[in-house]
Amino acid sequence: MSARQRAVRRVVGMVGQRAATALARVAPTSGPARRAADNAAFRELALEQTGGGTDALARSREELARQVRKTSPSGSRLWLRLSVGESSWWDLPGAASRSFAVAEAAVDAGRLDLADAVLAVMERSRPEYSKVLHLRGTLHATRGDWAGARECWEVAERRGGGDPDAVGRRVADEKARARVRRLVEQVPGHLPAVQDGAPGAAAYRRAVGLAPKFLRSWAFDRAVEEFIARSSAAALTDGLTPLMDAWTRIGAKHVALAPPELVTETEWVDVEGFADYLRGRSVALVANSPALLTAELGELIDSYDVVIRFNSFVIDPVHTGERTDVHVAFHKYDFNLDVPVDVRIMVSGEPTLWRESVKVRAVPGRQRMLGDLSLRWPAPSLGLIGEDDPFKLPTAGFNMLRLLLHLDVCPVVDLVGFDFYRSGMLRVDGAQSIPHSSGHDSRAEQEWIMAHAAATDSHVISMKTRTAA
């Protein structure tokens, strides 16, 4: 940067600071003034000196500070817009995801004051965001405020289209897990019966040596589970009865088993196998949209080589067509899982949830092939959608579209009936009351699709055509 540019930046910086001060005095309750105050609080928190360190919290804070300096350096045009409240810090690329990482790491490290500060900034900017509510609930639970945790998690589930009734089970599990943590902390540094080389010695030291307050719950669970299993196998159980009893009270430890028929009658298909299934075939991705009922597209839809439908789709032969070759279903629900298809793909952003859902929801004999772990969250897993993308929580349709375009094995890929929820949602009975998740950014998905479309008409968006392929 030249000396002149640096001088301009300094002048812009002084103008921005004075403008922000004047705005706060003249119209302290206006939207721009509130945003400017939130932006200032965020910037101060993000750029606060951390005192070094190499742990997860220090690394996440340094990554956040680096991103803020990179995307909105002092005196830049974007910095000026943030200073006067014309833009929000939430819109800075990568700022939200890195802030979440800082808050989560702060909870894990026992820095609840820092987690509080980060969450407070987030809540002022996006109070309705379900991920913020989940994290606030986790903070309440860490402090033993179970009523506060339950309230936050129930609101988050309702806004995210989840099941508020499942929160009671989560609270019970987290209470049990908190008791396990306290018991682990009380276990002495060694058992008299545990000697170097004993079968349970290494697992025991691993479980006790890792301070629970510095662990994410999945890492803690894994350490304790290994500790109990190996200690039991080695008959090194003196004094561990309370810990084992508390461990069995965590509902998540009850492992569901898939029906034998699901294993014996189903062929598992990975990304490469799915590409082979699609190769050289025309594909229609059919939206769950009431707009389909305004046009008789059934014959057109059924003319494609492969018809892909999503979640709680409705079949109306005249308007939606009759065939379903591939069913892509979100892991939480059972809708249409009994409809016979060639391929069924259950999607989830969490591998553990995906495994459990496949085991308990997939119906034996109702699909010839079942998507494996490589297809559970295809576009993000393949790096086609990143954490900083506005559509980082993609809808099932956008997830599958990005996968198909990436595989590039189909001469025709058309979206049929996609109006991006302008006309509402066409769903089977029982699914109408489930809200569209607030985490999806349908407008951003629409903008990406229209920017990459090969052709469009009133009901069909062609992403690939035979002439363009």
PDB file of C-alpha atoms in Angstrom, residues 98-340:
ATOM      1  CA  ARG A  98     -15.494 -18.107  12.923  1.00  0.00           C
ATOM      2  CA  SER A  99     -17.394 -16.367  15.726  1.00  0.00           C
ATOM      3  CA  PHE A 100     -19.303 -19.587  16.380  1.00  0.00           C
ATOM      4  CA  ALA A 101     -15.981 -21.428  16.517  1.00  0.00           C
ATOM      5  CA  VAL A 102     -14.691 -18.964  19.131  1.00  0.00           C
ATOM      6  CA  ALA A 103     -17.833 -19.289  21.264  1.00  0.00           C
ATOM      7  CA  GLU A 104     -17.786 -23.097  21.110  1.00  0.00           C
ATOM      8  CA  ALA A 105     -14.083 -23.239  21.941  1.00  0.00           C
ATOM      9  CA  ALA A 106     -14.658 -20.826  24.837  1.00  0.00           C
ATOM     10  CA  VAL A 107     -17.326 -23.132  26.296  1.00  0.00           C
ATOM     11  CA  ASP A 108     -15.023 -26.137  25.897  1.00  0.00           C
ATOM     12  CA  ALA A 109     -12.179 -24.264  27.611  1.00  0.00           C
ATOM     13  CA  GLY A 110     -14.343 -23.120  30.503  1.00  0.00           C
ATOM     14  CA  ARG A 111     -14.104 -19.464  29.415  1.00  0.00           C
ATOM     15  CA  LEU A 112     -17.799 -18.865  29.931  1.00  0.00           C
ATOM     16  CA  ASP A 113     -17.277 -15.092  30.196  1.00  0.00           C
ATOM     17  CA  LEU A 114     -15.853 -14.994  26.684  1.00  0.00           C
ATOM     18  CA  ALA A 115     -18.579 -17.298  25.359  1.00  0.00           C
ATOM     19  CA  ASP A 116     -21.148 -14.940  26.901  1.00  0.00           C
ATOM     20  CA  ALA A 117     -19.563 -11.909  25.240  1.00  0.00           C
ATOM     21  CA  VAL A 118     -19.468 -13.514  21.784  1.00  0.00           C
ATOM     22  CA  LEU A 119     -23.028 -14.799  22.079  1.00  0.00           C
ATOM     23  CA  ALA A 120     -24.266 -11.386  23.214  1.00  0.00           C
ATOM     24  CA  VAL A 121     -22.918  -9.790  20.020  1.00  0.00           C
ATOM     25  CA  MET A 122     -24.492 -12.543  17.929  1.00  0.00           C
ATOM     26  CA  GLU A 123     -27.853 -12.287  19.656  1.00  0.00           C
ATOM     27  CA  ARG A 124     -28.077  -8.548  19.011  1.00  0.00           C
ATOM     28  CA  SER A 125     -27.522  -9.130  15.292  1.00  0.00           C
ATOM     29  CA  ARG A 126     -29.385 -12.421  14.721  1.00  0.00           C
ATOM     30  CA  PRO A 127     -31.532 -13.203  17.782  1.00  0.00           C
ATOM     31  CA  GLU A 128     -33.729 -15.590  15.808  1.00  0.00           C
ATOM     32  CA  TYR A 129     -30.895 -17.739  14.423  1.00  0.00           C
ATOM     33  CA  SER A 130     -31.355 -21.308  15.668  1.00  0.00           C
ATOM     34  CA  LYS A 131     -27.619 -22.022  15.926  1.00  0.00           C
ATOM     35  CA  VAL A 132     -27.218 -19.041  18.279  1.00  0.00           C
ATOM     36  CA  LEU A 133     -30.059 -20.387  20.408  1.00  0.00           C
ATOM     37  CA  HIS A 134     -28.545 -23.880  20.507  1.00  0.00           C
ATOM     38  CA  LEU A 135     -25.229 -22.461  21.654  1.00  0.00           C
ATOM     39  CA  ARG A 136     -26.880 -20.279  24.295  1.00  0.00           C
ATOM     40  CA  GLY A 137     -28.699 -23.371  25.541  1.00  0.00           C
ATOM     41  CA  THR A 138     -25.394 -25.228  25.767  1.00  0.00           C
ATOM     42  CA  LEU A 139     -23.965 -22.373  27.824  1.00  0.00           C
ATOM     43  CA  HIS A 140     -26.957 -22.522  30.186  1.00  0.00           C
ATOM     44  CA  ALA A 141     -26.474 -26.286  30.520  1.00  0.00           C
ATOM     45  CA  THR A 142     -22.784 -25.854  31.286  1.00  0.00           C
ATOM     46  CA  ARG A 143     -23.769 -23.590  34.171  1.00  0.00           C
ATOM     47  CA  GLY A 144     -26.428 -26.022  35.380  1.00  0.00           C
ATOM     48  CA  ASP A 145     -29.336 -23.783  34.314  1.00  0.00           C
ATOM     49  CA  TRP A 146     -31.468 -26.545  32.847  1.00  0.00           C
ATOM     50  CA  ALA A 147     -34.638 -24.447  32.576  1.00  0.00           C
ATOM     51  CA  GLY A 148     -32.766 -21.862  30.502  1.00  0.00           C
ATOM     52  CA  ALA A 149     -31.200 -24.598  28.360  1.00  0.00           C
ATOM     53  CA  ARG A 150     -34.568 -26.235  27.722  1.00  0.00           C
ATOM     54  CA  GLU A 151     -36.181 -22.924  26.712  1.00  0.00           C
ATOM     55  CA  CYS A 152     -33.407 -22.076  24.235  1.00  0.00           C
ATOM     56  CA  TRP A 153     -33.332 -25.549  22.701  1.00  0.00           C
ATOM     57  CA  GLU A 154     -37.108 -25.723  22.301  1.00  0.00           C
ATOM     58  CA  VAL A 155     -37.227 -22.361  20.493  1.00  0.00           C
ATOM     59  CA  ALA A 156     -34.271 -23.414  18.319  1.00  0.00           C
ATOM     60  CA  GLU A 157     -35.983 -26.671  17.364  1.00  0.00           C
ATOM     61  CA  ARG A 158     -39.220 -24.880  16.414  1.00  0.00           C
ATOM     62  CA  ARG A 159     -37.406 -22.295  14.294  1.00  0.00           C
ATOM     63  CA  GLY A 160     -35.194 -24.892  12.647  1.00  0.00           C
ATOM     64  CA  GLY A 161     -38.048 -27.236  11.762  1.00  0.00           C
ATOM     65  CA  GLY A 162     -36.994 -29.824  14.347  1.00  0.00           C
ATOM     66  CA  ASP A 163     -38.861 -31.631  17.098  1.00  0.00           C
ATOM     67  CA  PRO A 164     -39.294 -29.564  20.307  1.00  0.00           C
ATOM     68  CA  ASP A 165     -40.543 -32.681  22.101  1.00  0.00           C
ATOM     69  CA  ALA A 166     -37.068 -34.226  21.738  1.00  0.00           C
ATOM     70  CA  VAL A 167     -35.591 -31.497  23.947  1.00  0.00           C
ATOM     71  CA  GLY A 168     -36.719 -33.269  27.122  1.00  0.00           C
ATOM     72  CA  ARG A 169     -34.608 -36.278  26.183  1.00  0.00           C
ATOM     73  CA  ARG A 170     -31.677 -34.019  25.390  1.00  0.00           C
ATOM     74  CA  VAL A 171     -31.916 -32.275  28.766  1.00  0.00           C
ATOM     75  CA  ALA A 172     -32.034 -35.639  30.542  1.00  0.00           C
ATOM     76  CA  ASP A 173     -29.010 -36.849  28.576  1.00  0.00           C
ATOM     77  CA  GLU A 174     -27.018 -33.689  29.269  1.00  0.00           C
ATOM     78  CA  LYS A 175     -27.832 -33.903  32.982  1.00  0.00           C
ATOM     79  CA  ALA A 176     -26.562 -37.481  32.990  1.00  0.00           C
ATOM     80  CA  ARG A 177     -23.473 -36.456  31.056  1.00  0.00           C
ATOM     81  CA  ALA A 178     -22.810 -33.650  33.561  1.00  0.00           C
ATOM     82  CA  ARG A 179     -22.937 -36.217  36.375  1.00  0.00           C
ATOM     83  CA  VAL A 180     -20.489 -38.427  34.460  1.00  0.00           C
ATOM     84  CA  ARG A 181     -18.134 -35.467  34.105  1.00  0.00           C
ATOM     85  CA  ARG A 182     -18.275 -34.753  37.838  1.00  0.00           C
ATOM     86  CA  LEU A 183     -17.592 -38.399  38.644  1.00  0.00           C
ATOM     87  CA  VAL A 184     -14.644 -38.541  36.245  1.00  0.00           C
ATOM     88  CA  GLU A 185     -13.203 -35.429  37.859  1.00  0.00           C
ATOM     89  CA  GLN A 186     -13.473 -37.173  41.241  1.00  0.00           C
ATOM     90  CA  VAL A 187     -11.743 -40.351  40.128  1.00  0.00           C
ATOM     91  CA  PRO A 188      -8.197 -40.455  41.578  1.00  0.00           C
ATOM     92  CA  GLY A 189      -5.195 -40.152  39.319  1.00  0.00           C
ATOM     93  CA  HIS A 190      -4.550 -43.891  39.463  1.00  0.00           C
ATOM     94  CA  LEU A 191      -6.086 -47.046  40.776  1.00  0.00           C
ATOM     95  CA  PRO A 192      -3.907 -49.266  42.972  1.00  0.00           C
ATOM     96  CA  ALA A 193      -4.693 -52.233  40.745  1.00  0.00           C
ATOM     97  CA  VAL A 194      -3.655 -50.460  37.526  1.00  0.00           C
ATOM     98  CA  GLN A 195      -0.007 -51.026  36.675  1.00  0.00           C
ATOM     99  CA  ASP A 196       1.877 -50.065  33.530  1.00  0.00           C
ATOM    100  CA  GLY A 197       1.117 -52.643  30.889  1.00  0.00           C
ATOM    101  CA  ALA A 198      -2.197 -53.684  32.414  1.00  0.00           C
ATOM    102  CA  PRO A 199      -5.015 -53.975  29.823  1.00  0.00           C
ATOM    103  CA  GLY A 200      -6.968 -51.041  31.259  1.00  0.00           C
ATOM    104  CA  ALA A 201      -4.068 -48.765  32.174  1.00  0.00           C
ATOM    105  CA  ALA A 202      -3.706 -46.739  28.977  1.00  0.00           C
ATOM    106  CA  ALA A 203      -7.456 -46.201  28.599  1.00  0.00           C
ATOM    107  CA  TYR A 204      -7.751 -45.238  32.229  1.00  0.00           C
ATOM    108  CA  ARG A 205      -5.018 -42.613  32.028  1.00  0.00           C
ATOM    109  CA  ARG A 206      -6.472 -41.264  28.798  1.00  0.00           C
ATOM    110  CA  ALA A 207      -9.922 -40.766  30.326  1.00  0.00           C
ATOM    111  CA  VAL A 208      -8.687 -39.225  33.548  1.00  0.00           C
ATOM    112  CA  GLY A 209      -5.861 -37.223  32.013  1.00  0.00           C
ATOM    113  CA  LEU A 210      -8.122 -35.317  29.648  1.00  0.00           C
ATOM    114  CA  ALA A 211      -9.777 -32.549  31.662  1.00  0.00           C
ATOM    115  CA  PRO A 212     -13.529 -32.808  30.890  1.00  0.00           C
ATOM    116  CA  LYS A 213     -14.067 -29.056  30.802  1.00  0.00           C
ATOM    117  CA  PHE A 214     -11.651 -28.806  27.869  1.00  0.00           C
ATOM    118  CA  LEU A 215     -13.398 -31.433  25.766  1.00  0.00           C
ATOM    119  CA  ARG A 216     -16.187 -31.358  23.269  1.00  0.00           C
ATOM    120  CA  SER A 217     -18.897 -33.783  24.375  1.00  0.00           C
ATOM    121  CA  TRP A 218     -18.176 -36.315  21.610  1.00  0.00           C
ATOM    122  CA  ALA A 219     -14.485 -36.543  22.576  1.00  0.00           C
ATOM    123  CA  PHE A 220     -15.348 -36.865  26.258  1.00  0.00           C
ATOM    124  CA  ASP A 221     -17.919 -39.561  25.551  1.00  0.00           C
ATOM    125  CA  ARG A 222     -15.450 -41.540  23.492  1.00  0.00           C
ATOM    126  CA  ALA A 223     -12.753 -41.361  26.182  1.00  0.00           C
ATOM    127  CA  VAL A 224     -15.115 -42.406  28.974  1.00  0.00           C
ATOM    128  CA  GLU A 225     -16.655 -45.196  26.902  1.00  0.00           C
ATOM    129  CA  GLU A 226     -13.230 -46.648  26.135  1.00  0.00           C
ATOM    130  CA  PHE A 227     -12.178 -46.256  29.772  1.00  0.00           C
ATOM    131  CA  ILE A 228     -15.214 -48.120  31.109  1.00  0.00           C
ATOM    132  CA  ALA A 229     -15.080 -50.859  28.478  1.00  0.00           C
ATOM    133  CA  ARG A 230     -11.402 -51.648  28.923  1.00  0.00           C
ATOM    134  CA  SER A 231     -11.432 -51.273  32.686  1.00  0.00           C
ATOM    135  CA  SER A 232     -14.364 -53.701  32.868  1.00  0.00           C
ATOM    136  CA  ALA A 233     -12.603 -56.165  30.610  1.00  0.00           C
ATOM    137  CA  ALA A 234      -9.539 -55.989  32.852  1.00  0.00           C
ATOM    138  CA  ALA A 235     -11.662 -56.324  36.021  1.00  0.00           C
ATOM    139  CA  LEU A 236     -10.350 -52.931  37.195  1.00  0.00           C
ATOM    140  CA  THR A 237     -13.709 -51.679  38.440  1.00  0.00           C
ATOM    141  CA  ASP A 238     -13.160 -50.855  42.105  1.00  0.00           C
ATOM    142  CA  GLY A 239     -14.900 -47.579  42.906  1.00  0.00           C
ATOM    143  CA  LEU A 240     -16.316 -47.147  39.399  1.00  0.00           C
ATOM    144  CA  THR A 241     -19.880 -48.347  40.049  1.00  0.00           C
ATOM    145  CA  PRO A 242     -21.370 -44.795  40.335  1.00  0.00           C
ATOM    146  CA  LEU A 243     -19.644 -43.772  37.118  1.00  0.00           C
ATOM    147  CA  MET A 244     -20.900 -46.807  35.221  1.00  0.00           C
ATOM    148  CA  ASP A 245     -24.425 -46.327  36.547  1.00  0.00           C
ATOM    149  CA  ALA A 246     -24.450 -42.665  35.459  1.00  0.00           C
ATOM    150  CA  TRP A 247     -23.099 -43.650  32.045  1.00  0.00           C
ATOM    151  CA  THR A 248     -25.998 -46.027  31.376  1.00  0.00           C
ATOM    152  CA  ARG A 249     -28.483 -43.210  31.983  1.00  0.00           C
ATOM    153  CA  ILE A 250     -27.404 -41.310  28.864  1.00  0.00           C
ATOM    154  CA  GLY A 251     -30.054 -42.163  26.291  1.00  0.00           C
ATOM    155  CA  ALA A 252     -27.668 -41.707  23.384  1.00  0.00           C
ATOM    156  CA  LYS A 253     -25.765 -44.771  24.578  1.00  0.00           C
ATOM    157  CA  HIS A 254     -28.647 -47.079  23.605  1.00  0.00           C
ATOM    158  CA  VAL A 255     -27.498 -48.257  20.182  1.00  0.00           C
ATOM    159  CA  ALA A 256     -30.241 -48.954  17.644  1.00  0.00           C
ATOM    160  CA  LEU A 257     -29.709 -51.924  15.330  1.00  0.00           C
ATOM    161  CA  ALA A 258     -30.773 -52.009  11.711  1.00  0.00           C
ATOM    162  CA  PRO A 259     -33.199 -54.760  10.636  1.00  0.00           C
ATOM    163  CA  PRO A 260     -31.227 -57.704   9.178  1.00  0.00           C
ATOM    164  CA  GLU A 261     -33.189 -57.387   5.932  1.00  0.00           C
ATOM    165  CA  LEU A 262     -31.846 -53.866   5.397  1.00  0.00           C
ATOM    166  CA  VAL A 263     -28.337 -55.298   5.285  1.00  0.00           C
ATOM    167  CA  THR A 264     -29.081 -58.430   3.259  1.00  0.00           C
ATOM    168  CA  GLU A 265     -31.499 -56.948   0.709  1.00  0.00           C
ATOM    169  CA  THR A 266     -29.927 -53.537   0.045  1.00  0.00           C
ATOM    170  CA  GLU A 267     -27.025 -52.609  -2.192  1.00  0.00           C
ATOM    171  CA  TRP A 268     -25.040 -49.669  -0.808  1.00  0.00           C
ATOM    172  CA  VAL A 269     -24.025 -47.069  -3.378  1.00  0.00           C
ATOM    173  CA  ASP A 270     -21.295 -44.440  -3.077  1.00  0.00           C
ATOM    174  CA  VAL A 271     -20.680 -41.268  -5.094  1.00  0.00           C
ATOM    175  CA  GLU A 272     -18.917 -43.161  -7.882  1.00  0.00           C
ATOM    176  CA  GLY A 273     -21.643 -45.800  -8.053  1.00  0.00           C
ATOM    177  CA  PHE A 274     -24.315 -43.106  -8.174  1.00  0.00           C
ATOM    178  CA  ALA A 275     -22.441 -41.468 -11.056  1.00  0.00           C
ATOM    179  CA  ASP A 276     -22.483 -44.798 -12.896  1.00  0.00           C
ATOM    180  CA  TYR A 277     -26.250 -45.074 -12.311  1.00  0.00           C
ATOM    181  CA  LEU A 278     -26.801 -41.594 -13.807  1.00  0.00           C
ATOM    182  CA  ARG A 279     -24.287 -41.772 -16.631  1.00  0.00           C
ATOM    183  CA  GLY A 280     -25.715 -40.749 -20.018  1.00  0.00           C
ATOM    184  CA  ARG A 281     -29.251 -40.304 -18.657  1.00  0.00           C
ATOM    185  CA  SER A 282     -31.484 -37.235 -18.612  1.00  0.00           C
ATOM    186  CA  VAL A 283     -32.502 -36.113 -15.117  1.00  0.00           C
ATOM    187  CA  ALA A 284     -35.449 -34.132 -13.745  1.00  0.00           C
ATOM    188  CA  LEU A 285     -35.278 -32.781 -10.208  1.00  0.00           C
ATOM    189  CA  VAL A 286     -38.895 -32.161  -9.201  1.00  0.00           C
ATOM    190  CA  ALA A 287     -39.745 -29.503  -6.632  1.00  0.00           C
ATOM    191  CA  ASN A 288     -42.340 -29.884  -3.884  1.00  0.00           C
ATOM    192  CA  SER A 289     -44.102 -26.784  -5.159  1.00  0.00           C
ATOM    193  CA  PRO A 290     -47.807 -25.899  -5.517  1.00  0.00           C
ATOM    194  CA  ALA A 291     -46.788 -24.255  -8.795  1.00  0.00           C
ATOM    195  CA  LEU A 292     -46.785 -27.752 -10.299  1.00  0.00           C
ATOM    196  CA  LEU A 293     -50.541 -27.914  -9.839  1.00  0.00           C
ATOM    197  CA  THR A 294     -51.014 -24.996 -12.228  1.00  0.00           C
ATOM    198  CA  ALA A 295     -49.598 -26.891 -15.208  1.00  0.00           C
ATOM    199  CA  GLU A 296     -50.031 -30.411 -16.542  1.00  0.00           C
ATOM    200  CA  LEU A 297     -46.359 -31.440 -16.452  1.00  0.00           C
ATOM    201  CA  GLY A 298     -46.820 -35.099 -15.494  1.00  0.00           C
ATOM    202  CA  GLU A 299     -46.131 -36.494 -18.961  1.00  0.00           C
ATOM    203  CA  LEU A 300     -43.058 -34.271 -19.371  1.00  0.00           C
ATOM    204  CA  ILE A 301     -41.632 -35.275 -15.985  1.00  0.00           C
ATOM    205  CA  ASP A 302     -42.118 -38.990 -16.613  1.00  0.00           C
ATOM    206  CA  SER A 303     -40.329 -38.656 -19.983  1.00  0.00           C
ATOM    207  CA  TYR A 304     -36.937 -38.120 -18.307  1.00  0.00           C
ATOM    208  CA  ASP A 305     -34.677 -41.124 -17.825  1.00  0.00           C
ATOM    209  CA  VAL A 306     -34.328 -40.406 -14.094  1.00  0.00           C
ATOM    210  CA  VAL A 307     -36.841 -38.573 -11.891  1.00  0.00           C
ATOM    211  CA  ILE A 308     -35.515 -37.305  -8.545  1.00  0.00           C
ATOM    212  CA  ARG A 309     -37.948 -36.232  -5.827  1.00  0.00           C
ATOM    213  CA  PHE A 310     -37.394 -34.880  -2.338  1.00  0.00           C
ATOM    214  CA  ASN A 311     -38.607 -35.446   1.226  1.00  0.00           C
ATOM    215  CA  SER A 312     -42.416 -35.364   1.559  1.00  0.00           C
ATOM    216  CA  PHE A 313     -43.239 -35.169  -2.179  1.00  0.00           C
ATOM    217  CA  VAL A 314     -46.803 -35.516  -3.494  1.00  0.00           C
ATOM    218  CA  ILE A 315     -47.760 -37.634  -6.506  1.00  0.00           C
ATOM    219  CA  ASP A 316     -50.467 -36.227  -8.775  1.00  0.00           C
ATOM    220  CA  PRO A 317     -50.016 -38.072 -12.110  1.00  0.00           C
ATOM    221  CA  VAL A 318     -51.381 -35.280 -14.318  1.00  0.00           C
ATOM    222  CA  HIS A 319     -49.377 -32.505 -12.679  1.00  0.00           C
ATOM    223  CA  THR A 320     -46.331 -34.085 -11.028  1.00  0.00           C
ATOM    224  CA  GLY A 321     -45.887 -37.328 -12.933  1.00  0.00           C
ATOM    225  CA  GLU A 322     -45.949 -40.822 -11.415  1.00  0.00           C
ATOM    226  CA  ARG A 323     -42.370 -42.080 -11.424  1.00  0.00           C
ATOM    227  CA  THR A 324     -39.817 -41.681  -8.661  1.00  0.00           C
ATOM    228  CA  ASP A 325     -36.426 -43.198  -9.423  1.00  0.00           C
ATOM    229  CA  VAL A 326     -34.375 -41.434  -6.762  1.00  0.00           C
ATOM    230  CA  HIS A 327     -35.738 -40.232  -3.419  1.00  0.00           C
ATOM    231  CA  VAL A 328     -33.593 -37.766  -1.428  1.00  0.00           C
ATOM    232  CA  ALA A 329     -34.846 -37.487   2.155  1.00  0.00           C
ATOM    233  CA  PHE A 330     -33.760 -35.426   5.161  1.00  0.00           C
ATOM    234  CA  HIS A 331     -32.730 -37.734   7.983  1.00  0.00           C
ATOM    235  CA  LYS A 332     -35.291 -36.482  10.554  1.00  0.00           C
ATOM    236  CA  TYR A 333     -38.503 -37.631   8.871  1.00  0.00           C
ATOM    237  CA  ASP A 334     -40.210 -40.816   7.653  1.00  0.00           C
ATOM    238  CA  PHE A 335     -42.262 -39.365   4.790  1.00  0.00           C
ATOM    239  CA  ASN A 336     -42.338 -41.499   1.614  1.00  0.00           C
ATOM    240  CA  LEU A 337     -39.627 -43.876   2.838  1.00  0.00           C
ATOM    241  CA  ASP A 338     -41.954 -46.767   1.929  1.00  0.00           C
ATOM    242  CA  VAL A 339     -42.214 -45.653  -1.734  1.00  0.00           C
ATOM    243  CA  PRO A 340     -40.296 -48.137  -3.936  1.00  0.00           C
TER     244      PRO A 340
END
